PDB file of C-alpha atoms in Angstrom:
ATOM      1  CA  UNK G1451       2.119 -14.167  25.452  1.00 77.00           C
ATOM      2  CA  UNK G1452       1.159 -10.425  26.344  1.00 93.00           C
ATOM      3  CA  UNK G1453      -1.596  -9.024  24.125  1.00 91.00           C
ATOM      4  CA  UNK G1454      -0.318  -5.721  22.732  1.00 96.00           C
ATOM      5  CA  UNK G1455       3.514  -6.724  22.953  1.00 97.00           C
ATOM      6  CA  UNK G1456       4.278  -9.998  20.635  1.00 97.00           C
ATOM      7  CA  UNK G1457       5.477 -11.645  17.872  1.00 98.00           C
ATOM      8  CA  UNK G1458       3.519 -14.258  15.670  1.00 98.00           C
ATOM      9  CA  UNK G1459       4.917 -15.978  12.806  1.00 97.00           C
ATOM     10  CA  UNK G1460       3.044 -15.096   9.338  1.00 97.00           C
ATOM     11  CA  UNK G1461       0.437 -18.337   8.293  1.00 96.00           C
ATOM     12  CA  UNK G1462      -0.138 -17.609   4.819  1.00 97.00           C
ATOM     13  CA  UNK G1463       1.845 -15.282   2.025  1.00 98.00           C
ATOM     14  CA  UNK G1464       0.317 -14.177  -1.557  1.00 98.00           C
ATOM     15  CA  UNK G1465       3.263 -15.941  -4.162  1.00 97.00           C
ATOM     16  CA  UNK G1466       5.496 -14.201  -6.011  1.00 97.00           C
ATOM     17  CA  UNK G1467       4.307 -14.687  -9.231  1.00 97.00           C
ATOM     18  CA  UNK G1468       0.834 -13.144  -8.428  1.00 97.00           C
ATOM     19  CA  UNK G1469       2.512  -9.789  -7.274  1.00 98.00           C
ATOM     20  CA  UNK G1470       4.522  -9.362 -10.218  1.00 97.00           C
ATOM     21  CA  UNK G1471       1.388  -9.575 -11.890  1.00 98.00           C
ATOM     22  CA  UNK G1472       0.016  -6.977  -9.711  1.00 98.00           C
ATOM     23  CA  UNK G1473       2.951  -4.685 -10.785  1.00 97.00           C
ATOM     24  CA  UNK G1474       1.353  -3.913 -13.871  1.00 96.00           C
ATOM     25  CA  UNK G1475      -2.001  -2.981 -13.315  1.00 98.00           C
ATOM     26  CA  UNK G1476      -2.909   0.877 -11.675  1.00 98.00           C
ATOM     27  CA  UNK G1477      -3.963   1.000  -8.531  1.00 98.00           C
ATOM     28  CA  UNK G1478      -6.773   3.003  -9.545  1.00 97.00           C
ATOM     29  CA  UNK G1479      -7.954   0.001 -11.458  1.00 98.00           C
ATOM     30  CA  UNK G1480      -7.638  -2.601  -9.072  1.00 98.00           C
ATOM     31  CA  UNK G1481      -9.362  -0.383  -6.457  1.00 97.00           C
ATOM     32  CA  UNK G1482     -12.553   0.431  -8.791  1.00 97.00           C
ATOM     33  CA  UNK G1483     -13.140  -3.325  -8.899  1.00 97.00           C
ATOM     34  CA  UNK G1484     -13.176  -3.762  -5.361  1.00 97.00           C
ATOM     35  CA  UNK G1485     -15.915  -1.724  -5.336  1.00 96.00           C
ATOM     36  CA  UNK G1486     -13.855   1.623  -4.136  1.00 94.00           C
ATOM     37  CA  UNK G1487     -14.287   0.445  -0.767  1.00 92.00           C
ATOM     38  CA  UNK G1488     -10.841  -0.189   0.203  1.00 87.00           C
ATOM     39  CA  UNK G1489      -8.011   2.553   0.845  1.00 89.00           C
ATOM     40  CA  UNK G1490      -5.148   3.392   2.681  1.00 88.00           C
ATOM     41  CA  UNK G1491      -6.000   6.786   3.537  1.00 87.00           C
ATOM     42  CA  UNK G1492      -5.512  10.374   1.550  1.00 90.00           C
ATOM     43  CA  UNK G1493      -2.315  11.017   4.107  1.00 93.00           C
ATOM     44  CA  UNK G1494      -0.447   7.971   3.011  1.00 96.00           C
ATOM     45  CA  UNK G1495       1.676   9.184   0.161  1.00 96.00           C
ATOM     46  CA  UNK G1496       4.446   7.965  -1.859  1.00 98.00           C
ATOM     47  CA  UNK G1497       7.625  10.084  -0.914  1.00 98.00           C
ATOM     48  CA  UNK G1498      10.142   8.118  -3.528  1.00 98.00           C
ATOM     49  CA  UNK G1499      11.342   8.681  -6.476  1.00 98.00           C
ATOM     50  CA  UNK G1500       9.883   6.602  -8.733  1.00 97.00           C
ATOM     51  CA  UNK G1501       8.601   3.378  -8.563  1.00 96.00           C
ATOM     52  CA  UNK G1502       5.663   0.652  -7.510  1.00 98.00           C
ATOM     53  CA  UNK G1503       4.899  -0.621  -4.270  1.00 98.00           C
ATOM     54  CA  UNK G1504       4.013  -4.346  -4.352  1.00 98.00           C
ATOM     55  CA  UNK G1505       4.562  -7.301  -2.321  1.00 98.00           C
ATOM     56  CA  UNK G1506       3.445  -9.496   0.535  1.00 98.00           C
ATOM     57  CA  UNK G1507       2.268  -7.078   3.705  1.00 98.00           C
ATOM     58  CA  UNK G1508       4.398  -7.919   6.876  1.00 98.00           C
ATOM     59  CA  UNK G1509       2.112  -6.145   9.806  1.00 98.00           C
ATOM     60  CA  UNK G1510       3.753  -4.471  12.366  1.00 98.00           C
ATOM     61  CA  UNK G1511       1.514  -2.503  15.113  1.00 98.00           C
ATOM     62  CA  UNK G1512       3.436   0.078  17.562  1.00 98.00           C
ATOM     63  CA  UNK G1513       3.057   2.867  20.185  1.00 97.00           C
ATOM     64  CA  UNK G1514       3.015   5.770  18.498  1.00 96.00           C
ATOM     65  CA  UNK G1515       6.324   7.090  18.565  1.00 97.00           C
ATOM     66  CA  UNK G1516       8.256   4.071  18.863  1.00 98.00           C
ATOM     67  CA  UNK G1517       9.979   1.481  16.339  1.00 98.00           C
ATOM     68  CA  UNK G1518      11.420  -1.067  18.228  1.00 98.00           C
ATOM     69  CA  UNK G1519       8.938  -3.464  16.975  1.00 98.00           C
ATOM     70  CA  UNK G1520      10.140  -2.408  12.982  1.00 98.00           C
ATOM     71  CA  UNK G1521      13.506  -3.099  13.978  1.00 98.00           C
ATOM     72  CA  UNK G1522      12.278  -6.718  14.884  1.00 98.00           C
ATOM     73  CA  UNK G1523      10.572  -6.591  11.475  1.00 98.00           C
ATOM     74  CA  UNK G1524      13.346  -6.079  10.187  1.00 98.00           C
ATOM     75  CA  UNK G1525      15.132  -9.158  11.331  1.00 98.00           C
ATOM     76  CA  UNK G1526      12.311 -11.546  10.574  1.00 98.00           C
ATOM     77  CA  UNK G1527      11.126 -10.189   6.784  1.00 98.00           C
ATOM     78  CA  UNK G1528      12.454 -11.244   3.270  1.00 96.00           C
ATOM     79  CA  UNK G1529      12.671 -10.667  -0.265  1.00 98.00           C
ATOM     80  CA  UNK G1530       9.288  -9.191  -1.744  1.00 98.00           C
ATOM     81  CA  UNK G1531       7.662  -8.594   1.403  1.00 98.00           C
ATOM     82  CA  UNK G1532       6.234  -4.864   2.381  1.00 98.00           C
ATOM     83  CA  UNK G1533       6.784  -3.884   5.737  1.00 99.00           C
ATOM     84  CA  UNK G1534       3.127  -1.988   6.890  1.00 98.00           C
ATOM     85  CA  UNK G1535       3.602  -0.316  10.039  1.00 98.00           C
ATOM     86  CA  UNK G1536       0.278   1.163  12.019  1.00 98.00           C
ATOM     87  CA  UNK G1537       1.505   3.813  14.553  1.00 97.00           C
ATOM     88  CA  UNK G1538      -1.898   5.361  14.479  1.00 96.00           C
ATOM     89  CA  UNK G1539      -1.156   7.906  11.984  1.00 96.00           C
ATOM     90  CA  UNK G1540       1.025  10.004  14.828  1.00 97.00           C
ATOM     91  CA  UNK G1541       4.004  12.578  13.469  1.00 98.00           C
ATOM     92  CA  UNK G1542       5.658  13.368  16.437  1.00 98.00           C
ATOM     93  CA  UNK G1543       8.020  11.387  16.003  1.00 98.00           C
ATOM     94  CA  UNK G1544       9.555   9.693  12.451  1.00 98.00           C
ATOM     95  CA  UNK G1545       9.810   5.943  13.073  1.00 98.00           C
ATOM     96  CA  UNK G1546      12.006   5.164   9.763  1.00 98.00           C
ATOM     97  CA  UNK G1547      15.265   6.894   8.182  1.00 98.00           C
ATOM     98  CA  UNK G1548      17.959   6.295   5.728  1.00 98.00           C
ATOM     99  CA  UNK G1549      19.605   4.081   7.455  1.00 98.00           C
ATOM    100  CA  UNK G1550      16.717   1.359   8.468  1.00 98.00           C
ATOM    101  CA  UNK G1551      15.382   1.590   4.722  1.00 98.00           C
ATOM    102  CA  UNK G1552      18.810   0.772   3.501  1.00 98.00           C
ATOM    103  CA  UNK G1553      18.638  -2.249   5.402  1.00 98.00           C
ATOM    104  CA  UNK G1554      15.285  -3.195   4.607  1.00 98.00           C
ATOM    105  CA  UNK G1555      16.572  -2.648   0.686  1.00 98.00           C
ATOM    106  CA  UNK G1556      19.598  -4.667   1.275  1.00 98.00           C
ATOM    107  CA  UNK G1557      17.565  -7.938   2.471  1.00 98.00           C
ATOM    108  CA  UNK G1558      15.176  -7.973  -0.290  1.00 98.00           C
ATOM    109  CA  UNK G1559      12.059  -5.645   1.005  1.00 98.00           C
ATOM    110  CA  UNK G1560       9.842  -4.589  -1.783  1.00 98.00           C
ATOM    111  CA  UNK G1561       9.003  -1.430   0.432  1.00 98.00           C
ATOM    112  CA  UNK G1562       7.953   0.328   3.672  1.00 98.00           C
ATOM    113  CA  UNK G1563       4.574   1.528   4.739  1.00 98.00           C
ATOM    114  CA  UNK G1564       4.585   3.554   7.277  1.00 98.00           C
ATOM    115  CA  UNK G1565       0.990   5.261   9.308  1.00 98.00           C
ATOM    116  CA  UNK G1566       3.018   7.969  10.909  1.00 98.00           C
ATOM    117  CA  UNK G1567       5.993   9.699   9.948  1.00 98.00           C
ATOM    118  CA  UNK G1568       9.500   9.580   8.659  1.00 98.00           C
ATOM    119  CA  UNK G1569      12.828  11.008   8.368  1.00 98.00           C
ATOM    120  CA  UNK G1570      15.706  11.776   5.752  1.00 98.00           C
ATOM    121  CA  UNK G1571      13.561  12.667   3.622  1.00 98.00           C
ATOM    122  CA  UNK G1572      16.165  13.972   1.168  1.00 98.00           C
ATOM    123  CA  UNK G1573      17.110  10.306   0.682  1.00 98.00           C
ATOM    124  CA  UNK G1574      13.762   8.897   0.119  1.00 98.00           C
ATOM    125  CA  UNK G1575      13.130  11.196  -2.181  1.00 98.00           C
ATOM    126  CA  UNK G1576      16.497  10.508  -4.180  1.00 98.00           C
ATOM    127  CA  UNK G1577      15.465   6.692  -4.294  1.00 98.00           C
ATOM    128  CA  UNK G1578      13.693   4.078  -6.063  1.00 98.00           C
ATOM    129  CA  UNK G1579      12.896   2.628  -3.101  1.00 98.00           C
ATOM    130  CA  UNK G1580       9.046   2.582  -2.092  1.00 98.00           C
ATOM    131  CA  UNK G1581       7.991   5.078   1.123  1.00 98.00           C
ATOM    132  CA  UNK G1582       4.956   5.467   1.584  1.00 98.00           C
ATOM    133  CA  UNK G1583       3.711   7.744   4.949  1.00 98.00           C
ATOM    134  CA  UNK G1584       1.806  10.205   6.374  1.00 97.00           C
ATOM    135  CA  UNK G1585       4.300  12.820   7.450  1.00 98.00           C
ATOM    136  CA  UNK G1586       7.799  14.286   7.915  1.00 98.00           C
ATOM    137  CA  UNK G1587       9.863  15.171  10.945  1.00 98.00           C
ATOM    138  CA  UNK G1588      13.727  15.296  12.041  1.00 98.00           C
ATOM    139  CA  UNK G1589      12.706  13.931  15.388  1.00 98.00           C
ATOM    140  CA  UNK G1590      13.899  10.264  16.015  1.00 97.00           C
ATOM    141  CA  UNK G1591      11.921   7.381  17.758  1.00 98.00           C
ATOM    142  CA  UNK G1592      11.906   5.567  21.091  1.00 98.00           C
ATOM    143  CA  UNK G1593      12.824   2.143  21.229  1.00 98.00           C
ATOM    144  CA  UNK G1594      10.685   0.461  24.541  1.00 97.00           C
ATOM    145  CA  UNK G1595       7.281  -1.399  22.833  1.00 97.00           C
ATOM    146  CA  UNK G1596       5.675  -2.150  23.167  1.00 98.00           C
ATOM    147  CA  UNK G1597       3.458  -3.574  19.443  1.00 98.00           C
ATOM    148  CA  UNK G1598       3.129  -6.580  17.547  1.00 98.00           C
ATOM    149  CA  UNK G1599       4.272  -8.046  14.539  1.00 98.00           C
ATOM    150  CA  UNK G1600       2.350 -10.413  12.244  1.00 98.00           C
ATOM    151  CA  UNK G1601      -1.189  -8.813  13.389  1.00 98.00           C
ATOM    152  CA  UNK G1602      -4.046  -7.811  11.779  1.00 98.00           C
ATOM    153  CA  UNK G1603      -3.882  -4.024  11.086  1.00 98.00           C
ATOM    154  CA  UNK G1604      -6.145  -1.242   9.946  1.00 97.00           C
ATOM    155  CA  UNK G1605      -4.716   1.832   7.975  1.00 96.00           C
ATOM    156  CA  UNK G1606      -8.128   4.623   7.699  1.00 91.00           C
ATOM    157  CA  UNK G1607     -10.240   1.676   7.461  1.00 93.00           C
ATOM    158  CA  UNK G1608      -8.852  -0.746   5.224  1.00 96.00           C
ATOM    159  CA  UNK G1609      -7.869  -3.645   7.034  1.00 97.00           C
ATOM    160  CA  UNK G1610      -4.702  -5.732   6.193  1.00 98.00           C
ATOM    161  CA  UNK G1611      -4.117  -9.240   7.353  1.00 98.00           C
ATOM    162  CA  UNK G1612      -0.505 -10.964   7.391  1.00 98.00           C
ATOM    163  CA  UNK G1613       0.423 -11.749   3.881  1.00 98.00           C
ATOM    164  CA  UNK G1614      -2.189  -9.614   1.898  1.00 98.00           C
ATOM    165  CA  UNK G1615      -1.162  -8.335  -1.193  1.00 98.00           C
ATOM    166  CA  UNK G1616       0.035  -4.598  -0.545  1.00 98.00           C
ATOM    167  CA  UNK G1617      -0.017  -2.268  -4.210  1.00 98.00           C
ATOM    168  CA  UNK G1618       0.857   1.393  -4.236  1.00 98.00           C
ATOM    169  CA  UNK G1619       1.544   3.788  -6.717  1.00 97.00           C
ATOM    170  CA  UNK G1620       1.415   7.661  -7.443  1.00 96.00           C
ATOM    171  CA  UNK G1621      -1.860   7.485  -6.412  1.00 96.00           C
ATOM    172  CA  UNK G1622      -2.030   5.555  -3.132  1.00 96.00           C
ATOM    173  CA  UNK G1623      -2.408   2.378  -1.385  1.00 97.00           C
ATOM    174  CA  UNK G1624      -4.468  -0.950  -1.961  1.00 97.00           C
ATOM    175  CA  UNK G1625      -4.484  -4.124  -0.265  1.00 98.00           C
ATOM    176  CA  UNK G1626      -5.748  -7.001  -1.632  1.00 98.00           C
ATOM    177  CA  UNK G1627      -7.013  -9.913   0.847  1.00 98.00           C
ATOM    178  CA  UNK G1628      -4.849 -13.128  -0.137  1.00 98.00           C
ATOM    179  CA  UNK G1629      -7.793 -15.633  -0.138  1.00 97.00           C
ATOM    180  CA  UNK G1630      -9.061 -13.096  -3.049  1.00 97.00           C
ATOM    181  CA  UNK G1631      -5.989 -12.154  -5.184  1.00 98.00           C
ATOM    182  CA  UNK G1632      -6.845 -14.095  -8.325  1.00 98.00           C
ATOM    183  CA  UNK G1633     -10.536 -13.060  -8.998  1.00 98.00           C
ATOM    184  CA  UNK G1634      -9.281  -9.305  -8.351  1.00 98.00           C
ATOM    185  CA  UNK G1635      -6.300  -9.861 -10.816  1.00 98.00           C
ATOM    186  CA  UNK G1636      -8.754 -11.060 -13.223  1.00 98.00           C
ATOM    187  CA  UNK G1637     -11.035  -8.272 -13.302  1.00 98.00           C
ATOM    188  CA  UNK G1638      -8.183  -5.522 -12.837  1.00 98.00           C
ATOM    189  CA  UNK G1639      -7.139  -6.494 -15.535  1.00 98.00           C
ATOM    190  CA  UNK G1640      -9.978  -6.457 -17.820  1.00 98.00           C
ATOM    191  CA  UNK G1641     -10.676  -3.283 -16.221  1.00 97.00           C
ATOM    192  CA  UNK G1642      -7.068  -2.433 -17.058  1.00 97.00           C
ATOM    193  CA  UNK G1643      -7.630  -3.395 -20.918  1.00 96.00           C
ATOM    194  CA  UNK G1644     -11.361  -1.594 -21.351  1.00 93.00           C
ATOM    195  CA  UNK G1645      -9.565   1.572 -20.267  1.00 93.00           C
ATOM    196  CA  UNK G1646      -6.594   1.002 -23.031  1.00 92.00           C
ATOM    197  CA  UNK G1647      -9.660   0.610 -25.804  1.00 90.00           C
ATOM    198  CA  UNK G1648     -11.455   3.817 -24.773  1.00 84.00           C
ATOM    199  CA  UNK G1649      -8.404   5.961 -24.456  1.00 87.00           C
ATOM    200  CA  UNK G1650      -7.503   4.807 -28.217  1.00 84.00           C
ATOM    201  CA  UNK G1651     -11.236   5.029 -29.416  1.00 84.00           C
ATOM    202  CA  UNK G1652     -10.398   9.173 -27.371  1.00 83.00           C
ATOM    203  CA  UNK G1653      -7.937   9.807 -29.553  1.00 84.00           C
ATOM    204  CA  UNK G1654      -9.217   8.247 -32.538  1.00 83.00           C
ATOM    205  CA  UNK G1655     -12.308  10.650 -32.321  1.00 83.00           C
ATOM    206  CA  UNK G1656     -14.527   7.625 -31.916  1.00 79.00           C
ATOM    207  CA  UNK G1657     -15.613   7.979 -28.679  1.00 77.00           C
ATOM    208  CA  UNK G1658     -19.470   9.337 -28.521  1.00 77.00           C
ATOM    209  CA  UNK G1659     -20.119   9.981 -23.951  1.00 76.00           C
ATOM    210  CA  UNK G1660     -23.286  11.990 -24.672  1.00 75.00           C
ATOM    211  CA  UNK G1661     -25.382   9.248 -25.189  1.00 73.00           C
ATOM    212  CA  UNK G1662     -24.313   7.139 -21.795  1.00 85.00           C
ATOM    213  CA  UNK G1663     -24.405  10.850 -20.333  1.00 91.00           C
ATOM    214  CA  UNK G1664     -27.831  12.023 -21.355  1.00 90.00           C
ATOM    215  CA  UNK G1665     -29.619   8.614 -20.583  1.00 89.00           C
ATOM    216  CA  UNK G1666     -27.947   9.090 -17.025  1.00 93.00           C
ATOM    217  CA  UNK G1667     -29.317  12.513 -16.538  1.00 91.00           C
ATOM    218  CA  UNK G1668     -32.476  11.108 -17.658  1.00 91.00           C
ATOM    219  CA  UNK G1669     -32.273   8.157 -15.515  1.00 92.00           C
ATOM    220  CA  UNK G1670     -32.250  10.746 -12.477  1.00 95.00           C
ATOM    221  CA  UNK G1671     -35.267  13.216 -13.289  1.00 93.00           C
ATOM    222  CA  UNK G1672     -32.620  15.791 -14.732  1.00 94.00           C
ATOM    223  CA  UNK G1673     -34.881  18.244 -16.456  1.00 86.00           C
ATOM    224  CA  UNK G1674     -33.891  20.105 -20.248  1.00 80.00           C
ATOM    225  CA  UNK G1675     -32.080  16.834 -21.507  1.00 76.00           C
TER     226      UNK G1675
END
């Protein structure tokens, strides 16, 4: 088996029930938990409709330029699996249209993330369907490897293994590692529910931030407070 140019069968796969859990909780929230140390980059934006990204990450690495490795993807994912593609952020060339979206739709893909760029954008944007990438361009892609699918991969840092849980939303990308899924849920959510109590306690007028603020200032040598 050629390093650089394979294809390895996924070990492990966050369940179902976990990402529909996921679903419901802002990406903002789940990200401040893990510290704020995980990302998928500024340029990786949603170009869709409407809509959140989650599911199980199926990791595809290419040459930059080329897709013949998402096309294998293609054949080989299922139903609520994300397809992450790492063509090292390159927009020369758009990797995924219309027409390989509709077939990752048809078979039961929760979404497509893509490190480089696309095309028909008109579509996507016309779409539930979840894009997310880092550019735009008419021109096509080659189709002669080589890549590998079922890799680790690294998107600006944040590194996603084979069946992570992949979330994205109007504000970006998060993957969760799968061996840490629940105790992230968990304190998403409670993150998730402190937020709901201080945006009522806004707009009931009962919310007092000079005190928290001051002591900060005063925490930090901040002089006239």
């Amino acid at each position: 088996m050629t390093l650089g140019f394979r294809v390895l069968e996924r070990q492990q796969r966050v369940g179902t029930a976990m990402i529909e859990k996921f679903r419901e909780l802002p990406v903002a929230n789940v990200s401040d938990v893990m510290s704020r140390m995980t990302a998928g980059g500024a340029a990786l934006r949603p170009l869709h409709a409407s809509g959140v990204l989650a599911g199980a990450a199926f990791t595809v690495k290419t040459r930059p330029g080329d897709n013949l490795m998402i096309h294998k993807a293609l054949l080989m994912a299922g139903p609520g699996d994300v397809i992450v593609v790492d063509a090292g952020g390159d927009l020369t060339n758009a990797l995924v249209g219309e027409l390989m979206l509709s077939h990752a739709r048809a078979i039961g893909v929760t979404g497509v993330v893509i490190n480089g760029a696309v095309r028909d954008y008109g579509w996507i944007k016309t779409n539930t369907f979840p894009v997310f990438a880092a550019g735009i361009t008419h021109r096509g892609p080659y189709k002669d490897g080589p890549g590998e699918i079922n890799v680790p991969i690294s998107l600006s840092g944040m590194i996603i293994e084979p069946g992570d849980l992949m979330l994205g939303d109007e504000d970006g990308l998060v993957c969760v590692p799968f061996d840490q899924v629940e105790d992230v849920y968990a304190k998403a959510k409670a993150k998730n529910e402190a937020e709901a109590k201080t945006l009522t306690n806004t707009f009931a007028g009962k919310l007092d931030p000079k005190l928290w603020v001051d002591e900060s200032l005063k925490k930090l040598g901040c002089g006239g407070v």
